[in-house]
PDB file of C-alpha atoms in Angstrom:
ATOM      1  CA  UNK J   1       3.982   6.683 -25.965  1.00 49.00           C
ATOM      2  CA  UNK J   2       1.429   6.117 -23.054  1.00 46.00           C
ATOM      3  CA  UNK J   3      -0.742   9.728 -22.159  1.00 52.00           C
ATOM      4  CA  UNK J   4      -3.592  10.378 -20.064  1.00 52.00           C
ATOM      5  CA  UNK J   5      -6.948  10.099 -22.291  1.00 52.00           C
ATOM      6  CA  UNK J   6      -4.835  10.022 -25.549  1.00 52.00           C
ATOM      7  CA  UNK J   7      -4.008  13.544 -25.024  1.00 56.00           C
ATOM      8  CA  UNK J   8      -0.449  13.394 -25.688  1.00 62.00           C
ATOM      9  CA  UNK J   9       0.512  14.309 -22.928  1.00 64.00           C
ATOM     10  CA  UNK J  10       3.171  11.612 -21.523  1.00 70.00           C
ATOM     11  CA  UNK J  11       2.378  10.109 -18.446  1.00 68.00           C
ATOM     12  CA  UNK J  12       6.001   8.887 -16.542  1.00 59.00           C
ATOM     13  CA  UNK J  13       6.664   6.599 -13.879  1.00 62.00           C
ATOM     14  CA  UNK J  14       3.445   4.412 -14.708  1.00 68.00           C
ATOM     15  CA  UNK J  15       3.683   0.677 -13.579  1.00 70.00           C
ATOM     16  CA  UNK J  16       3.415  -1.538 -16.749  1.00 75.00           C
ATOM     17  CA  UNK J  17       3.513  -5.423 -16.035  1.00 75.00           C
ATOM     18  CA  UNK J  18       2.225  -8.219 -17.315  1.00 76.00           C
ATOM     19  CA  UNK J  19      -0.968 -10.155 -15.217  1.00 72.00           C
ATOM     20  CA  UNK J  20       0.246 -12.795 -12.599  1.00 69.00           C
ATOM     21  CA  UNK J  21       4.060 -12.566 -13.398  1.00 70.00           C
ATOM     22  CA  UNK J  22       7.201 -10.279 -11.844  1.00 66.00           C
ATOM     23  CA  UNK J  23       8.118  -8.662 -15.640  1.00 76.00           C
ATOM     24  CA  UNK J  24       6.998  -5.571 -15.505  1.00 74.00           C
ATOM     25  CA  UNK J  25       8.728  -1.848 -15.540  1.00 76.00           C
ATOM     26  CA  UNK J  26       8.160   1.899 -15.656  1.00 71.00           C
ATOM     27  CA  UNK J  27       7.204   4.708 -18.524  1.00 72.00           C
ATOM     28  CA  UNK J  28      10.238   6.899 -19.037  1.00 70.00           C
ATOM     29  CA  UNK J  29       9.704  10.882 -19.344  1.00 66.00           C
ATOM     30  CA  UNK J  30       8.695  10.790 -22.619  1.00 71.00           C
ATOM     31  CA  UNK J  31       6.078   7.910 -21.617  1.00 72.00           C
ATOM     32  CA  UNK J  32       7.736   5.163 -23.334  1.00 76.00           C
ATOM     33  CA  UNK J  33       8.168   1.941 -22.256  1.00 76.00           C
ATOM     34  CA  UNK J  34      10.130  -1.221 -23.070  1.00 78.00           C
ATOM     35  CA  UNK J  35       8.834  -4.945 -21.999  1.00 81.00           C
ATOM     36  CA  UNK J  36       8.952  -8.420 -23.275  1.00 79.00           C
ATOM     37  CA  UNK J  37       6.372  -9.988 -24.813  1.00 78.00           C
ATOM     38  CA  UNK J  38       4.675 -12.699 -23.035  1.00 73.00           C
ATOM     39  CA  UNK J  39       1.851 -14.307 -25.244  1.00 69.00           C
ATOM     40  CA  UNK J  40      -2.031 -14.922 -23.411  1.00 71.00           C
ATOM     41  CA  UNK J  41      -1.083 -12.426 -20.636  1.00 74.00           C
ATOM     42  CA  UNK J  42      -2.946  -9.459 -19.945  1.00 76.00           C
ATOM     43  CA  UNK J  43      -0.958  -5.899 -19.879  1.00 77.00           C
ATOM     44  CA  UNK J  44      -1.762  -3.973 -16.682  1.00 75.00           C
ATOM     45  CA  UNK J  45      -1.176  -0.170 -17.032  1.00 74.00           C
ATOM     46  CA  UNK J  46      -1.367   1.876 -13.983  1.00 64.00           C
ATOM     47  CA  UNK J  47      -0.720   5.347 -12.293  1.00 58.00           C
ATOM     48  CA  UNK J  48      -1.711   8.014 -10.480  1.00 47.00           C
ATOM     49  CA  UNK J  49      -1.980  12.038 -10.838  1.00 45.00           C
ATOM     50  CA  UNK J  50      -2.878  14.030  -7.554  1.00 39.00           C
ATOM     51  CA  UNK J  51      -4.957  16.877  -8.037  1.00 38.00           C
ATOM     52  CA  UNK J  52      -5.551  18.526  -4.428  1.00 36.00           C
ATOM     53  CA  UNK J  53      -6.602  16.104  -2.022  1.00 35.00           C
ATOM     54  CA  UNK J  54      -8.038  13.895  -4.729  1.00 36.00           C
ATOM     55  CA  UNK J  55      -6.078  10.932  -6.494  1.00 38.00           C
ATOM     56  CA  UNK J  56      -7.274   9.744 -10.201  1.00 39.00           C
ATOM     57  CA  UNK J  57      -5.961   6.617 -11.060  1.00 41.00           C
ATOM     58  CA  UNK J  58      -6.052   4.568 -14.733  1.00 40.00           C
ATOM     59  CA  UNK J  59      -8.841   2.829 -15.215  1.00 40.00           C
ATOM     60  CA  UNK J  60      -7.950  -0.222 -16.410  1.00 41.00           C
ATOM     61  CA  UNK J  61      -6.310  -1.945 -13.844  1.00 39.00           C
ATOM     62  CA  UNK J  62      -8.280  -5.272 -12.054  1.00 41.00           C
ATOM     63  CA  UNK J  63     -10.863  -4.658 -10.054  1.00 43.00           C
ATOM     64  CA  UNK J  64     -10.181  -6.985  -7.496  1.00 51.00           C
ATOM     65  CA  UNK J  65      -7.719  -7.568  -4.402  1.00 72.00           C
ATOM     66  CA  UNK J  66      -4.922  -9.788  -5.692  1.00 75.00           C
ATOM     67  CA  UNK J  67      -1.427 -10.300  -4.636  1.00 82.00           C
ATOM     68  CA  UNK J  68       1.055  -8.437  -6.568  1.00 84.00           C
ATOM     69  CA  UNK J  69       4.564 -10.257  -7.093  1.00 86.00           C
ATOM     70  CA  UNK J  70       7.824  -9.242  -8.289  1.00 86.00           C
ATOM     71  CA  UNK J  71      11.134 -12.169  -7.940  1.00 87.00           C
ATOM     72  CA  UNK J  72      10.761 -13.166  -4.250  1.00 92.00           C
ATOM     73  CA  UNK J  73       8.742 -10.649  -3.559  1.00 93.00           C
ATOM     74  CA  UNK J  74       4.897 -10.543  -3.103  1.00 93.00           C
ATOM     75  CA  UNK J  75       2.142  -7.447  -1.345  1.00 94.00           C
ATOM     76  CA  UNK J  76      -1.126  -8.718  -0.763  1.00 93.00           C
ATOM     77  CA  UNK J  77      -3.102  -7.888   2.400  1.00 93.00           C
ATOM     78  CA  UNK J  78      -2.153  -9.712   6.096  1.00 93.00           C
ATOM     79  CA  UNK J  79      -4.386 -12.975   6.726  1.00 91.00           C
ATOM     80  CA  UNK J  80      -4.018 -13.668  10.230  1.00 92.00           C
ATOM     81  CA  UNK J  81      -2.839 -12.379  13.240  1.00 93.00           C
ATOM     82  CA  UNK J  82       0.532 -13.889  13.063  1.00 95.00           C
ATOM     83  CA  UNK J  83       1.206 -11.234   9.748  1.00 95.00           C
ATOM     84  CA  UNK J  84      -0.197  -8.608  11.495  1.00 95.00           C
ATOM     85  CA  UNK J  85       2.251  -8.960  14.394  1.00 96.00           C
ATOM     86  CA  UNK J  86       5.370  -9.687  12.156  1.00 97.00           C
ATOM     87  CA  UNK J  87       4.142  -6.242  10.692  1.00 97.00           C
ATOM     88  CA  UNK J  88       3.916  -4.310  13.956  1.00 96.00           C
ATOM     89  CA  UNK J  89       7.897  -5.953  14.816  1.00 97.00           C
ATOM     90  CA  UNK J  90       8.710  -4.629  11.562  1.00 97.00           C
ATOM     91  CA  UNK J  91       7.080  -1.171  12.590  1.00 96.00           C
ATOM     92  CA  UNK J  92       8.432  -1.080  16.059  1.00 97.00           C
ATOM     93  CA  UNK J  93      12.197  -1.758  14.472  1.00 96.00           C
ATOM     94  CA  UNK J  94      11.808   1.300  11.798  1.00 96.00           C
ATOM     95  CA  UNK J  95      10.245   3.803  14.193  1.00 94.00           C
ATOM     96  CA  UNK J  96      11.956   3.376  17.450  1.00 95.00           C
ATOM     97  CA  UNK J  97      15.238   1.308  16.992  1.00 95.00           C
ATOM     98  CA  UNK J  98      16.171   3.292  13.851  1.00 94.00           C
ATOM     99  CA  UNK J  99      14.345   6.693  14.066  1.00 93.00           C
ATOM    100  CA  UNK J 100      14.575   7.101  17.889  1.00 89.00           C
ATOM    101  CA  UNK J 101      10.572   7.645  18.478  1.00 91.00           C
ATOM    102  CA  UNK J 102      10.093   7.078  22.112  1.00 93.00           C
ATOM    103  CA  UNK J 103       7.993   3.625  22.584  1.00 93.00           C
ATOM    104  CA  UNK J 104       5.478   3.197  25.974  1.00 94.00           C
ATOM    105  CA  UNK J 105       6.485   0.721  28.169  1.00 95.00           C
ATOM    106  CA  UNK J 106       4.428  -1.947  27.368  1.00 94.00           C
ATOM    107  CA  UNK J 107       5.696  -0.835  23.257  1.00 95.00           C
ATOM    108  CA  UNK J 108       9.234  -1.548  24.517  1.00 95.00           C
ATOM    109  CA  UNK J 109       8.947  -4.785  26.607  1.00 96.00           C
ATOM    110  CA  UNK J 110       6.652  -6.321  23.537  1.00 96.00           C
ATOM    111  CA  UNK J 111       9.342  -4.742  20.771  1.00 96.00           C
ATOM    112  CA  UNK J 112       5.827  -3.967  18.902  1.00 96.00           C
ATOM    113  CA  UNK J 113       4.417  -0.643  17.409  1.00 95.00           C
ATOM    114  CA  UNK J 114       0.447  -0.657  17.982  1.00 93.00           C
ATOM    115  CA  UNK J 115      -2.516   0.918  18.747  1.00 88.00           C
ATOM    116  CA  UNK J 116      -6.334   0.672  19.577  1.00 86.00           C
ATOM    117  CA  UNK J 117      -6.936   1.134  15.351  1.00 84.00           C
ATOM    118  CA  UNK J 118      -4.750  -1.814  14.389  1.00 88.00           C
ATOM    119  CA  UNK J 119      -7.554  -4.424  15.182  1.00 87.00           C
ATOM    120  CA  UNK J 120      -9.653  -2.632  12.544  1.00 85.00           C
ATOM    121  CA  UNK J 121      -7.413  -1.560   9.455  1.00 86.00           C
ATOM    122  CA  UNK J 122      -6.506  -3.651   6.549  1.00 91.00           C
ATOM    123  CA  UNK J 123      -2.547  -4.293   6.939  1.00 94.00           C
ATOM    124  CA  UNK J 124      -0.611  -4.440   3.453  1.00 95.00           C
ATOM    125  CA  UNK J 125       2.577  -6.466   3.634  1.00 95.00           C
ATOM    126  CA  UNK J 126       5.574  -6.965   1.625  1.00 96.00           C
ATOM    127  CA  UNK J 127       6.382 -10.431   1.763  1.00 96.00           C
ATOM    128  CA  UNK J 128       9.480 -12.090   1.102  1.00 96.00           C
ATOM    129  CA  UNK J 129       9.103 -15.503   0.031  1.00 95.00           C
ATOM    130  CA  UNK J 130      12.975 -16.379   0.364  1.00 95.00           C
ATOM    131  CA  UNK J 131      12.829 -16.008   3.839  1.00 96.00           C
ATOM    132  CA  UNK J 132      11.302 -18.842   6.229  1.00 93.00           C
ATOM    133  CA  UNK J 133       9.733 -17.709   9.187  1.00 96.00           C
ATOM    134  CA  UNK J 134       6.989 -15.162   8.769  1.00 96.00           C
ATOM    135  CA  UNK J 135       8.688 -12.627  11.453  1.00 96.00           C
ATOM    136  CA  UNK J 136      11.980 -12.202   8.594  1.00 97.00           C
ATOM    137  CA  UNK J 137       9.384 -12.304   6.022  1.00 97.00           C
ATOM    138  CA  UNK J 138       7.539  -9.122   6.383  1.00 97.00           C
ATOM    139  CA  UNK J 139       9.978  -6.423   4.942  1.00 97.00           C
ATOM    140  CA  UNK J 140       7.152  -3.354   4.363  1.00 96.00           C
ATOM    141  CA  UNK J 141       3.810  -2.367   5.226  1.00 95.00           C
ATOM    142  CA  UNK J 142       1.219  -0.112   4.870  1.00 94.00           C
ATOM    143  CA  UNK J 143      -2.395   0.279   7.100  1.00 91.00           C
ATOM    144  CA  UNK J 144      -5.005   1.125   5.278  1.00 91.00           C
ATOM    145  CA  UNK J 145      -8.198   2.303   6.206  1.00 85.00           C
ATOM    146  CA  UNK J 146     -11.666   3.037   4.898  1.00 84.00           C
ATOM    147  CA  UNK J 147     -14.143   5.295   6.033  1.00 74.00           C
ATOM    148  CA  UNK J 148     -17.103   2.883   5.480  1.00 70.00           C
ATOM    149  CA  UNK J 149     -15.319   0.722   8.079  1.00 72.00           C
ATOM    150  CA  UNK J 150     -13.939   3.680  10.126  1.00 62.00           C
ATOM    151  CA  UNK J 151     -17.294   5.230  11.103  1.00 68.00           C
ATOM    152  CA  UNK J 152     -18.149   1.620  12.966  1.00 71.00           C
ATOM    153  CA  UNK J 153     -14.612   1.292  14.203  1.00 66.00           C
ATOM    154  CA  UNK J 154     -12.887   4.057  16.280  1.00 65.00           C
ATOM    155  CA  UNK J 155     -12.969   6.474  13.244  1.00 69.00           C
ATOM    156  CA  UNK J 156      -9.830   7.771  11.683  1.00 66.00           C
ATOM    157  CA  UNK J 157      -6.469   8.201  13.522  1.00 64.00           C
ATOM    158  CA  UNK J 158      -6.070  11.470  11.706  1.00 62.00           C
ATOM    159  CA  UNK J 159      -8.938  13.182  13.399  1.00 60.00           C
ATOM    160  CA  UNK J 160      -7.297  12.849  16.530  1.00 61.00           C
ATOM    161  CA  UNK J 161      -4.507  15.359  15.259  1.00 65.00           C
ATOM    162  CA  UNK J 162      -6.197  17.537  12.133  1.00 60.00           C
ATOM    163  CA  UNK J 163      -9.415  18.704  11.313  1.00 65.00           C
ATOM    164  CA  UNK J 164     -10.903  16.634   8.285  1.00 63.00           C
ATOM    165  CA  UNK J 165     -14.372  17.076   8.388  1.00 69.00           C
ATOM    166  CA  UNK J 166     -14.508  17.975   5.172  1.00 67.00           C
ATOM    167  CA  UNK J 167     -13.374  14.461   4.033  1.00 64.00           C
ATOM    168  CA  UNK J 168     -16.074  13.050   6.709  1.00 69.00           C
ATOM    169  CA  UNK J 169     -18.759  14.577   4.776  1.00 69.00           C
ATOM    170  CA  UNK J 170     -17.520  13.663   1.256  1.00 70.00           C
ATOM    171  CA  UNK J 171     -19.700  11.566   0.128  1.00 75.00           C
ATOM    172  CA  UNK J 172     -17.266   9.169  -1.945  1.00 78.00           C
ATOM    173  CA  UNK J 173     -14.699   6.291   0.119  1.00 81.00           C
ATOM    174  CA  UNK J 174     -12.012   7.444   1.637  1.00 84.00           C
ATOM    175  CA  UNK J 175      -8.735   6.077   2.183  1.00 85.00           C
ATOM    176  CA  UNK J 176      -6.881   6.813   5.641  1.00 85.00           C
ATOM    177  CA  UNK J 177      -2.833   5.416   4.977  1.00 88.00           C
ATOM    178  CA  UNK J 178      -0.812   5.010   7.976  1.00 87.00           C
ATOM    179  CA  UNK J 179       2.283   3.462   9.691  1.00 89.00           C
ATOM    180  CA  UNK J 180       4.247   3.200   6.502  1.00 92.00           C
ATOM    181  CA  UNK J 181       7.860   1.605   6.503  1.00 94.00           C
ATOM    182  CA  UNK J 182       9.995  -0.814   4.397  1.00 95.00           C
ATOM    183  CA  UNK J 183      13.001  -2.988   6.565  1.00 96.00           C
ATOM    184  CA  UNK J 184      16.160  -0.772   5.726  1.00 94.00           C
ATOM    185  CA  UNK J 185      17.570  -3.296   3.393  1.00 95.00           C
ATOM    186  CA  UNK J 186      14.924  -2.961   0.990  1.00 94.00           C
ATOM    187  CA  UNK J 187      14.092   0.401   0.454  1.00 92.00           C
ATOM    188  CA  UNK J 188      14.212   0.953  -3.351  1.00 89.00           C
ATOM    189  CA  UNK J 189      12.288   1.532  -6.289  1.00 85.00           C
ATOM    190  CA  UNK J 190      10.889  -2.179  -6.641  1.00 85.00           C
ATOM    191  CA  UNK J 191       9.600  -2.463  -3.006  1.00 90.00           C
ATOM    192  CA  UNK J 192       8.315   0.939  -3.527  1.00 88.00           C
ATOM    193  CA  UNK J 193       6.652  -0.052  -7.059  1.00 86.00           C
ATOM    194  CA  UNK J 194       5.002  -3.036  -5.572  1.00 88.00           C
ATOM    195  CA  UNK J 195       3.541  -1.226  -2.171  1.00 90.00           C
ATOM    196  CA  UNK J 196       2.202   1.240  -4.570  1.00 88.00           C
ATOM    197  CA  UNK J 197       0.508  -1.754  -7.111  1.00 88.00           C
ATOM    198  CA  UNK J 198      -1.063  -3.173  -3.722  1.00 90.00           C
ATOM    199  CA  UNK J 199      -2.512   0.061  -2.762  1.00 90.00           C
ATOM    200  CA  UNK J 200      -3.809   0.341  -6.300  1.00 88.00           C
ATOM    201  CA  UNK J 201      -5.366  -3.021  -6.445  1.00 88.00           C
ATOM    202  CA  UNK J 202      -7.321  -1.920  -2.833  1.00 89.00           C
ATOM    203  CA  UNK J 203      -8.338   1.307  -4.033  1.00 88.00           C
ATOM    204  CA  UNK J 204     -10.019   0.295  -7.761  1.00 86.00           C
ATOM    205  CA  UNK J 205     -11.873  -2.678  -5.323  1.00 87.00           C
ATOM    206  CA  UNK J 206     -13.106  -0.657  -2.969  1.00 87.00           C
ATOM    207  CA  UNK J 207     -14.090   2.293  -5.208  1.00 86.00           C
ATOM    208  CA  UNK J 208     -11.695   4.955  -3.612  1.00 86.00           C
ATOM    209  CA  UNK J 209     -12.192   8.523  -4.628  1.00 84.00           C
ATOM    210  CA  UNK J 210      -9.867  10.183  -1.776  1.00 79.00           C
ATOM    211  CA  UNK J 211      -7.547   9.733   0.644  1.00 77.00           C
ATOM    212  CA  UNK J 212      -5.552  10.690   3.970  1.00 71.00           C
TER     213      UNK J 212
END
């Protein structure tokens, strides 16, 4: 059984997977958890419990940026421009073709969702590798932003609709996520699972104690 600080406690719906391969799977209810063993690979262990506005996460999980596979599949952060674009199609198709949100003009003749932040934020991706041209590729996608970046760079897009000074003056990184969707004919668990690993790979790099 896997608990939080050997408490016994079970902890369910944690991500186990083996480093650098697509086995992996999630702790049942009772925390248990069924895998095959691959020899000379490291067991990654992760999750999350919210308490308020604060997220903890398991410690031992890499503590660097690495792209997170799963079959065809594959997050890791955009590159280049080109990603970033294939990203804001993807965003444009979800928010305005499917959920009706009215685009501007220039939104519409572009078939693009964007704004004056995306030159700043990190953009995750969900890649799919079966696909050829980088446009199909891009099935999901998350923006992520920092406040250590976000005081130099147009500041948070949430402060333009709440008040969050509070989280301005913690004193710990934040986390700003935004302009989350997954392409319609891959919204399940895995995509989910693996948007979730990506954003958990960011946050134990950059030290992230809270989030937006």
């Amino acid at each position: 059984m896997f608990s939080e600080n050997n408490n016994d406690i079970p902890i369910q719906g944690a991500n186990v997977y083996w480093e650098n391969s697509d086995i992996g799977t999630i702790t049942n209810q009772n925390g248990d958890f069924n895998i095959k063993l691959l020899q000379n690979k490291k067991l990654v262990i992760s999750y999350y419990i919210i308490k308020g506005i604060f997220m903890v996460a398991a410690e031992d999980y890499f503590k660097n940026i690495e792209a997170v596979h799963s079959g065809n599949l594959e997050v890791r952060l955009a590159e280049n421009n080109q990603e970033i674009d294939a990203a804001q199609a993807l965003r444009y198709k979800v928010f305005y073709d499917e959920m009706s949100a009215k685009p501007s003009m220039e939104m519409r003749k572009s078939k693009r969702d964007y704004d004056r932040f995306d030159k700043y934020w990190d953009h995750l991706l969900v890649i799919d590798n079966s696909k050829s041209k980088i446009i199909d590729q891009v099935v999901g996608t998350y923006r992520l932003n920092r406040k250590s970046e976000a005081k130099n760079n147009q500041g948070f897009y949430s402060s333009e609709e709440y008040n969050i000074d509070g989280l301005l003056n913690y004193n710990g990184e934040t986390l700003e996520l935004g302009r989350s969707c997954v392409d319609k004919h891959y919204r399940n668990g895995q995509t989910m699972q693996l948007l979730w690993r990506g954003i958990a790979n960011y946050v134990f790099y950059y030290d992230i104690n809270a989030f937006l």
